[in-house]
Short mmCIF file of C-alpha atoms in Angstrom, two decimals:
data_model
loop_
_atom_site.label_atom_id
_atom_site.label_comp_id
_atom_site.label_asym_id
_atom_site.label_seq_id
_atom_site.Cartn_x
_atom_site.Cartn_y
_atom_site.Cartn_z
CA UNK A 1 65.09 -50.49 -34.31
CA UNK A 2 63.27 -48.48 -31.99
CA UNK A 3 65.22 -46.47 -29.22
CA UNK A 4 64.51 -47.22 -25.27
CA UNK A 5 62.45 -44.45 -24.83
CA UNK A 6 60.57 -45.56 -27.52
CA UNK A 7 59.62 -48.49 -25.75
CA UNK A 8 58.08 -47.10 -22.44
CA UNK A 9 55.04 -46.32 -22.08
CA UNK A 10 53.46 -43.05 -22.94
CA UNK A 11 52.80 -42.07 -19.08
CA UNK A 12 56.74 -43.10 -17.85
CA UNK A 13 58.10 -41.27 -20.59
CA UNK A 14 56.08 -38.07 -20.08
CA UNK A 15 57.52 -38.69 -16.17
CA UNK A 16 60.69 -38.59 -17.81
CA UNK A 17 60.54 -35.60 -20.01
CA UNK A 18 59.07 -33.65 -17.12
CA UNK A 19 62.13 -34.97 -14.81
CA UNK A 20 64.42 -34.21 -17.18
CA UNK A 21 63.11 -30.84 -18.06
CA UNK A 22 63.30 -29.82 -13.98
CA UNK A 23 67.06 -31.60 -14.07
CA UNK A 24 68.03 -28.65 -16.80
CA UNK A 25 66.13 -25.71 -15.16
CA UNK A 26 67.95 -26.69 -11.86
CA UNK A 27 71.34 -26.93 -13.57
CA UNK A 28 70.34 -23.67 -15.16
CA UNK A 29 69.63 -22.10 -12.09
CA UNK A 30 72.49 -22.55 -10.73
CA UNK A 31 74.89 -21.41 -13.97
CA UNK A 32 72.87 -18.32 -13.45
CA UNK A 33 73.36 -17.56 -9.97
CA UNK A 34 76.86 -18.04 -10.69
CA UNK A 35 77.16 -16.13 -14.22
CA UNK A 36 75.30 -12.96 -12.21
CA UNK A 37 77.54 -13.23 -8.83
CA UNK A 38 79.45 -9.81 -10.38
CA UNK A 39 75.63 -7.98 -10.37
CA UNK A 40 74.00 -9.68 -7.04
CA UNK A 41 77.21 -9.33 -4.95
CA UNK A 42 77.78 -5.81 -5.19
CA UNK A 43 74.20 -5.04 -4.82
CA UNK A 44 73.98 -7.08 -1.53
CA UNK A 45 77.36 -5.53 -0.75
CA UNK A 46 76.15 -2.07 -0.94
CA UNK A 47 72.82 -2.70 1.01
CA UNK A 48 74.53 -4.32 3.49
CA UNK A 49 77.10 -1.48 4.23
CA UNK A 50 74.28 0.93 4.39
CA UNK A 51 72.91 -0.72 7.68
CA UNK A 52 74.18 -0.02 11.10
CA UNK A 53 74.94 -3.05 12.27
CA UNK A 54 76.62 -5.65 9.71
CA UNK A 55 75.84 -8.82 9.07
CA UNK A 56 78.40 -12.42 9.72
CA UNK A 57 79.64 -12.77 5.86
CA UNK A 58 81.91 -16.03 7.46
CA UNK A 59 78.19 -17.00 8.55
CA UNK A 60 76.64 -15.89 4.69
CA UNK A 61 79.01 -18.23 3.62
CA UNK A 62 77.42 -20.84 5.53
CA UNK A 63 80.31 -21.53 8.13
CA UNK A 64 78.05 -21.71 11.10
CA UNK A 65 80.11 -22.26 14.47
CA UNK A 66 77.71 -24.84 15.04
CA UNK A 67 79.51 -28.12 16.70
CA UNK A 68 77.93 -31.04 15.57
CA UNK A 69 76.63 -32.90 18.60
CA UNK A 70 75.77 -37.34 18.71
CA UNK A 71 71.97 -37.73 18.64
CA UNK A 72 70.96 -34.10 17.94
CA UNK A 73 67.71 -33.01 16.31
CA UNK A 74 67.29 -30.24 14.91
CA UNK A 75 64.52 -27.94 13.38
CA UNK A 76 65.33 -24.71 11.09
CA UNK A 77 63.03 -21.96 11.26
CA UNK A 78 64.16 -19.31 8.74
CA UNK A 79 62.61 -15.77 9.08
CA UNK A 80 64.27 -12.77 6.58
CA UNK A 81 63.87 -9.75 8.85
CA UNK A 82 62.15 -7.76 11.47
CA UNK A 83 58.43 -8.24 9.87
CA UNK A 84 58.67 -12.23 9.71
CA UNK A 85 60.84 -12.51 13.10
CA UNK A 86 58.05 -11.09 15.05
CA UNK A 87 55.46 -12.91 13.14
CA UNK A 88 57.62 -16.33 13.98
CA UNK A 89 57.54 -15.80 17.81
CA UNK A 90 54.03 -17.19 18.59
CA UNK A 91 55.41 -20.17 16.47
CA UNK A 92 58.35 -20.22 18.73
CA UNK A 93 56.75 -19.89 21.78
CA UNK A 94 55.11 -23.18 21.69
CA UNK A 95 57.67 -25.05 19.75
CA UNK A 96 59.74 -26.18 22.31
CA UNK A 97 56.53 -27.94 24.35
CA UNK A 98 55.70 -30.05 20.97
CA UNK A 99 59.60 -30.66 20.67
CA UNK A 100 60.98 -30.56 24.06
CA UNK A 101 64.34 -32.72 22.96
CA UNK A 102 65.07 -30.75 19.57
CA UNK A 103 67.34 -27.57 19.04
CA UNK A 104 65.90 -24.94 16.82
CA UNK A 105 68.52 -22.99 14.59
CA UNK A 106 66.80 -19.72 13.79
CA UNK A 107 68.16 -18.01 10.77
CA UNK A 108 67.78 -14.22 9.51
CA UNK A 109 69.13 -12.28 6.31
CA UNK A 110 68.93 -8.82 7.93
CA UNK A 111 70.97 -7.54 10.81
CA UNK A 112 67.76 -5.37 12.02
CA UNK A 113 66.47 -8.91 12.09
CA UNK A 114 69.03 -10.62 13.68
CA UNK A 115 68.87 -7.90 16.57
CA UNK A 116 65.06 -8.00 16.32
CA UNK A 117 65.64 -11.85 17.37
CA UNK A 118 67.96 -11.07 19.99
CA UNK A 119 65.84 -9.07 21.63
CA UNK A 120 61.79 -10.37 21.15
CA UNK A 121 63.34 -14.39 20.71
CA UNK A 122 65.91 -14.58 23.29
CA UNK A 123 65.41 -17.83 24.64
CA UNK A 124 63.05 -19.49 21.98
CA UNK A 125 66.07 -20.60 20.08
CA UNK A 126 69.31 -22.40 20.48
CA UNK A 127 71.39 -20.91 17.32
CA UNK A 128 71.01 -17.69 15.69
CA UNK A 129 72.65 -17.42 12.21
CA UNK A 130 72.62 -15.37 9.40
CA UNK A 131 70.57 -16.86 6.00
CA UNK A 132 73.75 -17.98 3.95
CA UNK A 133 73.80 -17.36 0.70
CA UNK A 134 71.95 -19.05 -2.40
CA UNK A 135 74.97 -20.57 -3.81
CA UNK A 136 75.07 -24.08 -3.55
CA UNK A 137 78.15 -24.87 -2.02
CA UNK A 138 77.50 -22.26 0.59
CA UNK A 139 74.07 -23.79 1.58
CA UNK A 140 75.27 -26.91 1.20
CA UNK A 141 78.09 -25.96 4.21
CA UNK A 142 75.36 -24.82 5.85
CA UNK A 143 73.31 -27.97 5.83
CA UNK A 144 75.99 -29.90 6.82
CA UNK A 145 76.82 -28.09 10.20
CA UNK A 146 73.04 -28.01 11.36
CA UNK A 147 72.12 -31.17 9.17
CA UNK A 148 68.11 -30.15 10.20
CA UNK A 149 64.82 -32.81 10.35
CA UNK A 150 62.81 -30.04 8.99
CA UNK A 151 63.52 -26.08 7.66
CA UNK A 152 60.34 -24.41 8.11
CA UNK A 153 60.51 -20.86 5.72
CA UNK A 154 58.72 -18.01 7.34
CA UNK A 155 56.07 -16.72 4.66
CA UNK A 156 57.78 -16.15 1.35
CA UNK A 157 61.51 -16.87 1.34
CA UNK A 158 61.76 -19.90 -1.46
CA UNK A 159 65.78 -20.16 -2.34
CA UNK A 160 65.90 -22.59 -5.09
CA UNK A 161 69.48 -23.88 -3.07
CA UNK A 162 68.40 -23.76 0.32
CA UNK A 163 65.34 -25.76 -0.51
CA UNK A 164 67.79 -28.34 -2.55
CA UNK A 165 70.25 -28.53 -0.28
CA UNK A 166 67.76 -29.29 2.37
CA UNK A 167 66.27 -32.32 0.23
CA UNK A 168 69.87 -33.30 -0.79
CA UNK A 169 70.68 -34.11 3.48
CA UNK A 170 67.22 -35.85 3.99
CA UNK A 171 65.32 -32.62 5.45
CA UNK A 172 61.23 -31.93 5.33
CA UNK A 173 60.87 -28.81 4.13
CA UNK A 174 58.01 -26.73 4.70
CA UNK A 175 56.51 -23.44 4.08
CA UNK A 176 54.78 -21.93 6.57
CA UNK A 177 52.02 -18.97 7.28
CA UNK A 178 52.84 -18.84 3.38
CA UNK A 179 51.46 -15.57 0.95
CA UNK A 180 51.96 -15.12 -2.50
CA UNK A 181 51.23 -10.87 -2.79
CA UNK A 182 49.33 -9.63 -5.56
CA UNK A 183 52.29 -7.77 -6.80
CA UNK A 184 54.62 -10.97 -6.64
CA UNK A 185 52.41 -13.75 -8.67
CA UNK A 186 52.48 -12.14 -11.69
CA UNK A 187 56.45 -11.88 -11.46
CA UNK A 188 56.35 -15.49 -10.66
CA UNK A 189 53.98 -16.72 -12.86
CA UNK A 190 56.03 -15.53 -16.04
CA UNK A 191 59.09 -17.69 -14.93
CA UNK A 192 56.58 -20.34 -13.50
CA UNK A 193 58.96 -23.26 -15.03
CA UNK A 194 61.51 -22.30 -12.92
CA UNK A 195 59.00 -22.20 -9.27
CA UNK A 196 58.04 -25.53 -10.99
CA UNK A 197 61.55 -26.98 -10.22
CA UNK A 198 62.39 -25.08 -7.30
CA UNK A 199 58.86 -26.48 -5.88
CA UNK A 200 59.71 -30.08 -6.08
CA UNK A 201 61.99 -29.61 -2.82
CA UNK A 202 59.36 -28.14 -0.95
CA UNK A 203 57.12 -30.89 0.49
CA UNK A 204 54.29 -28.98 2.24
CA UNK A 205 52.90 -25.33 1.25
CA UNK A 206 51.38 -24.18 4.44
CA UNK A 207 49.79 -21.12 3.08
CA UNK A 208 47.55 -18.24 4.80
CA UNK A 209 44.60 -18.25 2.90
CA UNK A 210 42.83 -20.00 -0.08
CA UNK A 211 44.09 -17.43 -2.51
CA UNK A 212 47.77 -17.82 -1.39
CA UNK A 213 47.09 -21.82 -1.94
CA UNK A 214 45.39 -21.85 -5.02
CA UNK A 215 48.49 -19.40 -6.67
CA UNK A 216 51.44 -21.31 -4.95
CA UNK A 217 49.30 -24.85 -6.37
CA UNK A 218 49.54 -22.61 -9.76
CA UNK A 219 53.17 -22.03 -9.80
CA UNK A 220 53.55 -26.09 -9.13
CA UNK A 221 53.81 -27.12 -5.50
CA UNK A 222 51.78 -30.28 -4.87
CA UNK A 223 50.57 -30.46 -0.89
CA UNK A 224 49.00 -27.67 -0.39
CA UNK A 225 46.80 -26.42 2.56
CA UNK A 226 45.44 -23.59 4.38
CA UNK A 227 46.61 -22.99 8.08
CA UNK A 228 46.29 -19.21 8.24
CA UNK A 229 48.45 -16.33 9.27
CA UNK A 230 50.11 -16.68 12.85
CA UNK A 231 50.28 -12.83 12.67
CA UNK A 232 46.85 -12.88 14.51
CA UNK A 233 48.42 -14.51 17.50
CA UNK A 234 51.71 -12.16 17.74
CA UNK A 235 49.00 -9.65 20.18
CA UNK A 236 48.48 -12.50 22.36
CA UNK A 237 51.86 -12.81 23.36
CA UNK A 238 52.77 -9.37 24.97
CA UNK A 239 50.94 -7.42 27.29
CA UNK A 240 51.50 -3.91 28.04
CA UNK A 241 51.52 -1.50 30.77
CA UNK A 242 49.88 1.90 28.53
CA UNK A 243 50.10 4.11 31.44
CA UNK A 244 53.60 3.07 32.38
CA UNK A 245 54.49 2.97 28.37
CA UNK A 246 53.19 6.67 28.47
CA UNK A 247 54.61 8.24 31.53
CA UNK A 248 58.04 6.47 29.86
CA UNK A 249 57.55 8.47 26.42
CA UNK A 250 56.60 11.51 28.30
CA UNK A 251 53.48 11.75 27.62
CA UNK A 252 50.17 12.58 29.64
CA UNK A 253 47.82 10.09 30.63
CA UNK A 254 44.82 12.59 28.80
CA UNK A 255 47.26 14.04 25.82
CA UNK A 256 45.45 12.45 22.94
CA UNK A 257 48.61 10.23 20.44
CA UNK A 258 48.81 9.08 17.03
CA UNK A 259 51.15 6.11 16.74
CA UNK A 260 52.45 6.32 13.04
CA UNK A 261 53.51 2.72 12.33
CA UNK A 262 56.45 1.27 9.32
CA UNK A 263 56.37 4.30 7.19
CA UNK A 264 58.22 2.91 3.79
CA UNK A 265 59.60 5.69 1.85
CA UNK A 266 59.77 9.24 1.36
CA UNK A 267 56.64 9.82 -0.03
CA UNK A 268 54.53 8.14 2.75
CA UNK A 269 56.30 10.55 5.09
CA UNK A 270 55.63 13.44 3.29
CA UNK A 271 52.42 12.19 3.50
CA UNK A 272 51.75 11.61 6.52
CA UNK A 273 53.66 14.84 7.79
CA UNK A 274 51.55 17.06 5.69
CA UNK A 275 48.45 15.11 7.09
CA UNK A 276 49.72 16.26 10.81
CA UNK A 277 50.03 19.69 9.45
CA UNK A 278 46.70 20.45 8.39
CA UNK A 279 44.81 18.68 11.37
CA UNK A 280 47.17 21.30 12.78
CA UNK A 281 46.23 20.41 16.41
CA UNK A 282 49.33 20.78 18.42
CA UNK A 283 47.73 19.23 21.58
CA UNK A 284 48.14 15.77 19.78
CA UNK A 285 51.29 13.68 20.18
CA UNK A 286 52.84 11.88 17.18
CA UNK A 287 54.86 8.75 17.88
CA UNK A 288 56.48 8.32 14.40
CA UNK A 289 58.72 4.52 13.28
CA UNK A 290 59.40 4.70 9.99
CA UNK A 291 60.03 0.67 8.22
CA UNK A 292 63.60 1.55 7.66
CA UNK A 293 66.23 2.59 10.88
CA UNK A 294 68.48 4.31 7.81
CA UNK A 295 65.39 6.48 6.93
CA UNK A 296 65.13 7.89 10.15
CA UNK A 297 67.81 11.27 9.76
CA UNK A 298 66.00 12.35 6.97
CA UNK A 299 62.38 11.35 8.56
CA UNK A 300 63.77 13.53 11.36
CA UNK A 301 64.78 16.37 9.33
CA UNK A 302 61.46 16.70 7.26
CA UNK A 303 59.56 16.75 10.60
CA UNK A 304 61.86 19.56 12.05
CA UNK A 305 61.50 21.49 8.74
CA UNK A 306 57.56 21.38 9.17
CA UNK A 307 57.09 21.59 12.84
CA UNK A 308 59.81 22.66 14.12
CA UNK A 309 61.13 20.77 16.72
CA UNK A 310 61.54 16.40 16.80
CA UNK A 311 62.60 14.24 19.32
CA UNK A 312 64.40 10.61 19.10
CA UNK A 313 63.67 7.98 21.38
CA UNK A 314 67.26 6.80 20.28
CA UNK A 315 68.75 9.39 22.43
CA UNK A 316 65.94 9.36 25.29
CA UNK A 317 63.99 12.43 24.47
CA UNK A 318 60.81 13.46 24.69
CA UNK A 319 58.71 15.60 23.10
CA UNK A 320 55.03 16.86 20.49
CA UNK A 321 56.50 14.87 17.13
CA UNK A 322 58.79 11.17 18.80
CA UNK A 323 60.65 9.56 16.20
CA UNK A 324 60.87 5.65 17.22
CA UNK A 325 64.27 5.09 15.79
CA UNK A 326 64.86 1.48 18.18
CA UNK A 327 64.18 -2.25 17.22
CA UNK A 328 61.48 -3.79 17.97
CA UNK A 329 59.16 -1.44 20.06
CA UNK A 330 56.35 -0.18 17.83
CA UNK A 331 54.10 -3.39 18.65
CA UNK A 332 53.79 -2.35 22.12
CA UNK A 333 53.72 1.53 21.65
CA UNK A 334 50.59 1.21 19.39
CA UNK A 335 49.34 0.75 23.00
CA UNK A 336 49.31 4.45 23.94
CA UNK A 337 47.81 5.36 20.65
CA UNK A 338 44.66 6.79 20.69
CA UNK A 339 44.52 6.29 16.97
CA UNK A 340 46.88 4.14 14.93
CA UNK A 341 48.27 5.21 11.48
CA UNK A 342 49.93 2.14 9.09
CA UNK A 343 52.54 2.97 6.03
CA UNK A 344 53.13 0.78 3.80
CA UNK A 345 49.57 1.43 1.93
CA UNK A 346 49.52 5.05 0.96
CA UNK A 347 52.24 4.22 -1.70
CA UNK A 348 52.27 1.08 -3.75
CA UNK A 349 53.79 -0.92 -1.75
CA UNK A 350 51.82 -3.74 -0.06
CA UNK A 351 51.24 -2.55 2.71
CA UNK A 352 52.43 -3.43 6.45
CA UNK A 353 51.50 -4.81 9.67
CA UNK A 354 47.61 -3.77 10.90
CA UNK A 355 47.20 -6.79 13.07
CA UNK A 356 49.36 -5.03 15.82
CA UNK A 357 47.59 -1.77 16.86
CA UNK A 358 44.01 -3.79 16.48
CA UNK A 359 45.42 -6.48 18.55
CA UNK A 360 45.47 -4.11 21.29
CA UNK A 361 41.81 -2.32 20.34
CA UNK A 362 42.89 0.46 18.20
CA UNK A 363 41.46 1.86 15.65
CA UNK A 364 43.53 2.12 12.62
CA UNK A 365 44.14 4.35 9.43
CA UNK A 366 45.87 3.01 6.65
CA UNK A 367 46.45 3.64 2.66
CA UNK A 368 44.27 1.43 0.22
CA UNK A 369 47.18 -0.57 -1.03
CA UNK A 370 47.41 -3.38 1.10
CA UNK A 371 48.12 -6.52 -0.88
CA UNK A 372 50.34 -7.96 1.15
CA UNK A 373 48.05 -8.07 3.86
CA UNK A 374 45.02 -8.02 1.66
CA UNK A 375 42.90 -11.16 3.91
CA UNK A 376 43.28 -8.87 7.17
CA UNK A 377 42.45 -5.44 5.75
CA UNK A 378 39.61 -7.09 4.24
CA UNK A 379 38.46 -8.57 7.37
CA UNK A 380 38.52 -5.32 9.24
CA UNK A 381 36.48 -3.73 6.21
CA UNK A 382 34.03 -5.79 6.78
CA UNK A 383 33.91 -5.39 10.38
CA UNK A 384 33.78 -1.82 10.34
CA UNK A 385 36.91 -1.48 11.86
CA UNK A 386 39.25 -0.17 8.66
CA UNK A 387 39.84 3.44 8.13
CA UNK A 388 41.28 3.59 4.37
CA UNK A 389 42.72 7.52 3.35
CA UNK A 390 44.47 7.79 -0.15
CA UNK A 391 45.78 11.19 0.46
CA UNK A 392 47.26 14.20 3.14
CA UNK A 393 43.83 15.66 3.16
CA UNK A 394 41.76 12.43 3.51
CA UNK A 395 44.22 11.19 6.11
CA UNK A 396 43.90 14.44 8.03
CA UNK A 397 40.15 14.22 7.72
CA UNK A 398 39.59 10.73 9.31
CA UNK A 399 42.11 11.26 11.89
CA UNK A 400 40.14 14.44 13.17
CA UNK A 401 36.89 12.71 12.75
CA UNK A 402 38.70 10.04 15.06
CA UNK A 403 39.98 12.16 17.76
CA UNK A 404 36.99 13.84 17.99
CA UNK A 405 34.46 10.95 18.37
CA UNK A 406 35.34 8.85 21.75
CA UNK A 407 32.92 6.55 20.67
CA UNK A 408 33.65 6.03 16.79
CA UNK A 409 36.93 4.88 18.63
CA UNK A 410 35.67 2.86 20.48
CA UNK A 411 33.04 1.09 18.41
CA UNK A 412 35.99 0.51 15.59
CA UNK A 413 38.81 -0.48 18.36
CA UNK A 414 36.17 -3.47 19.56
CA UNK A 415 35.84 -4.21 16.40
CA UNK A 416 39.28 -4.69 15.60
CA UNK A 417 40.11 -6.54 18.55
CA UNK A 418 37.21 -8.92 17.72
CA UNK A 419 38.68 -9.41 14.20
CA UNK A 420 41.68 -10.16 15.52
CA UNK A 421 40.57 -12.71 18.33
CA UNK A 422 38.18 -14.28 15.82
CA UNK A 423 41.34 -15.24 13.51
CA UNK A 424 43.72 -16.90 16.34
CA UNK A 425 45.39 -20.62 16.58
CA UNK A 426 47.27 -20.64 13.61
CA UNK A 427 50.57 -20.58 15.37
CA UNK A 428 49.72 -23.20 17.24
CA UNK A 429 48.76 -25.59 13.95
CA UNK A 430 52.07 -24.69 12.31
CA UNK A 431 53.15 -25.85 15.29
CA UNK A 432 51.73 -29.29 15.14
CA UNK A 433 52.57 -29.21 11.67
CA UNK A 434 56.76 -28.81 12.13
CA UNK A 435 56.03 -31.84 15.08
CA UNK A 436 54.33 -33.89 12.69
CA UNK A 437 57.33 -33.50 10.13
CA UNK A 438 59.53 -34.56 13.04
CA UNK A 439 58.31 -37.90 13.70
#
């Protein structure tokens, strides 16, 4: 006698075999996470204790001193650290007006961004949490204080827990001004079955370009589209007062500066420092933020070694070579720059933001490795407003060319701002698009 699943059809029981083979990675998942708490919890530990300020482990735990309230909606807008908080406050801005009766819970996994929130988002939220952590029962205590209508996930933070528990109280769950990097698909493509799984709890992939679709569409999410990348409308959201901004850093209104922007390791300082050092023009002023707060003692101490002399803006100085050691200021400071300079690229590691100095008409030098923001640096390439230098001595080369041609500026800083303008409104369709989930 034949068995039941015998007698279904073919297309039901392939439904099944699929279901059931998602059903075992999920229940693998989370054996794993558990199995490898004695490796992930010490690592987090130790990371954690290396940063200034420390983060709410009552709140990583998922006890949120969030009162549950008759009749509240709620949206969840989760955003890992400094880089994604910044690029979620044009989102923010406008979220309220398309959902004036909803709170919005804004979570962070960093305490740079939590204080990076604080500071830019201060009024764009109602809650500000920390990201608990992937363990079920922890999200799970979590979803039940905020119990959300929709957790929107800033770019490329997929928790295979946050997303279930999110399904498991009724959420829609969205992914928004989504990337997949270069670096990160092939990582994710060789454990694809398990993004297969974890993808069935994500009901809309809101990605920034066609390439970022067509990988996360690979990896097995189902609604796909193409919004693009809100960072295009973070420029349009601050304006700044250069002269003041100068006179404030101590610096002349003619004193020609090089903002160097998110430095991300050792080697792109060393980099960059030698680059200073052999366009050896001490006239020039060098505004200098590395990525990292906790790299900038030893930032400081290379630059004194080379030049010197260094200043902190930490402790209110002034002075030739300014380390920005403070949250959230080098999107406005690229305003004073004469010529912006963006880590990330000269080492392999992605790359970081260059929509923030060319939002405010700079032109910008940065390393050729720039996966991460691959559709932007492209766009400036082929508007003739990309500098790309691969090492000290190209670096130094296109920054003198730079200084020394007013009009080269110029041309490329237009250019830049164009690019920039041309690629606006996303925020505002990711907007409509955590409304629509609403209703």
């Amino acid at each position: 006698m034949r068995g039941q699943a015998d007698c279904l059809p073919s297309r039901s029981f392939s439904e099944h075999q699929r279901r059931l083979g998602a059903d075992v990675v999920e229940a693998l998942g989370h054996l794993l996470l558990t199995l490898l708490a004695p490796i992930w919890v010490p690592w987090m530990l130790l990371r954690a204790r290396s940063r200034e300020e420390k983060p709410s482990w009552k709140e990583r735990q998922g006890e949120f001193d969030i009162a549950p309230k008759k009749g509240a909606r709620r949206v969840w807008i989760h955003a890992v650290s400094v880089g994604e908080v910044v690029a979620s406050l044009p989102i923010l801005t406008h979220l309220r007006t398309f959902l004036p009766n909803h709170e919005v819970v804004l979570s962070v996994t960093t305490s740079s961004g939590h204080r990076t929130a604080r500071e830019k988002a201060a009024g764009l939220y109602d809650h500000l949490v920390y990201f608990p952590i992937d363990v079920a029962r922890f999200q799970l205590a979590a979803m039940t204080r905020v119990r959300p209508e929709v957790v929107a996930i800033m770019e490329t933070e997929l928790w295979f827990n946050f997303l279930w528990a999110a399904k498991a109280m009724g959420a829609t769950t969205l992914l928004v001004n989504g990337r997949i990097s270069d670096r990160s698909f092939p990582r994710a493509w060789r454990i694809r079955f398990f993004y297969r799984s974890m993808l069935r709890y994500l009901d809309r992939a809101l990605m920034q370009t066609g390439l970022d679709a067509d990988r996360i569409r690979a990896l097995g999410a189902t609604h796909v589209e193409v919004l693009g990348n809100c960072k295009f409308d973070e420029g349009a959201f601050e304006e700044v007062d250069a002269a003041a901004l100068r006179s404030e850093l101590g610096i002349g209104i003619d004193e020609p500066v090089i903002v160097v922007g998110s430095t991300r390791s050792e080697e792109e300082e060393a980099l960059v420092i030698e680059a200073i050092s052999l366009l050896d023009r001490p006239s020039v002023r060098i505004v200098h933020a590395p990525r990292h707060l906790e790299r900038a003692d030893a930032l400081a101490a290379a630059v004194a070694a080379r030049f010197g002399t260094v200043s902190r803006r930490s402790r209110g100085e002034t002075g030739r070579y300014l380390i920005l050691d403070t949250y959230g200021e080098l999107g406005r400071v690229y305003a004073v720059a004469d010529v912006a300079v963006v880590g990330g690229g000269f080492s392999n590691l992605g790359g970081q933001n260059i929509i923030q100095p060319r939002a405010h008409g700079k032109p910008v030098v940065h390393g050729p490795n720039m996966q991460n923001f691959a559709f932007a640096a492209r766009a400036a390439d082929q508007a003739g407003a990309a500098v790309v230098a691969s090492t000290a001595e190209d670096l130094a080369t296109a920054l003198g060319n730079l200084l020394d041609d007013p009009a080269e500026r110029e041309r490329r800083g237009r250019a830049a701002k164009e690019v920039v303008a041309e690629h606006r409104g996303a925020a505002l369709r990711y907007d409509e698009a955590i409304a629509a989930a609403c209703r």
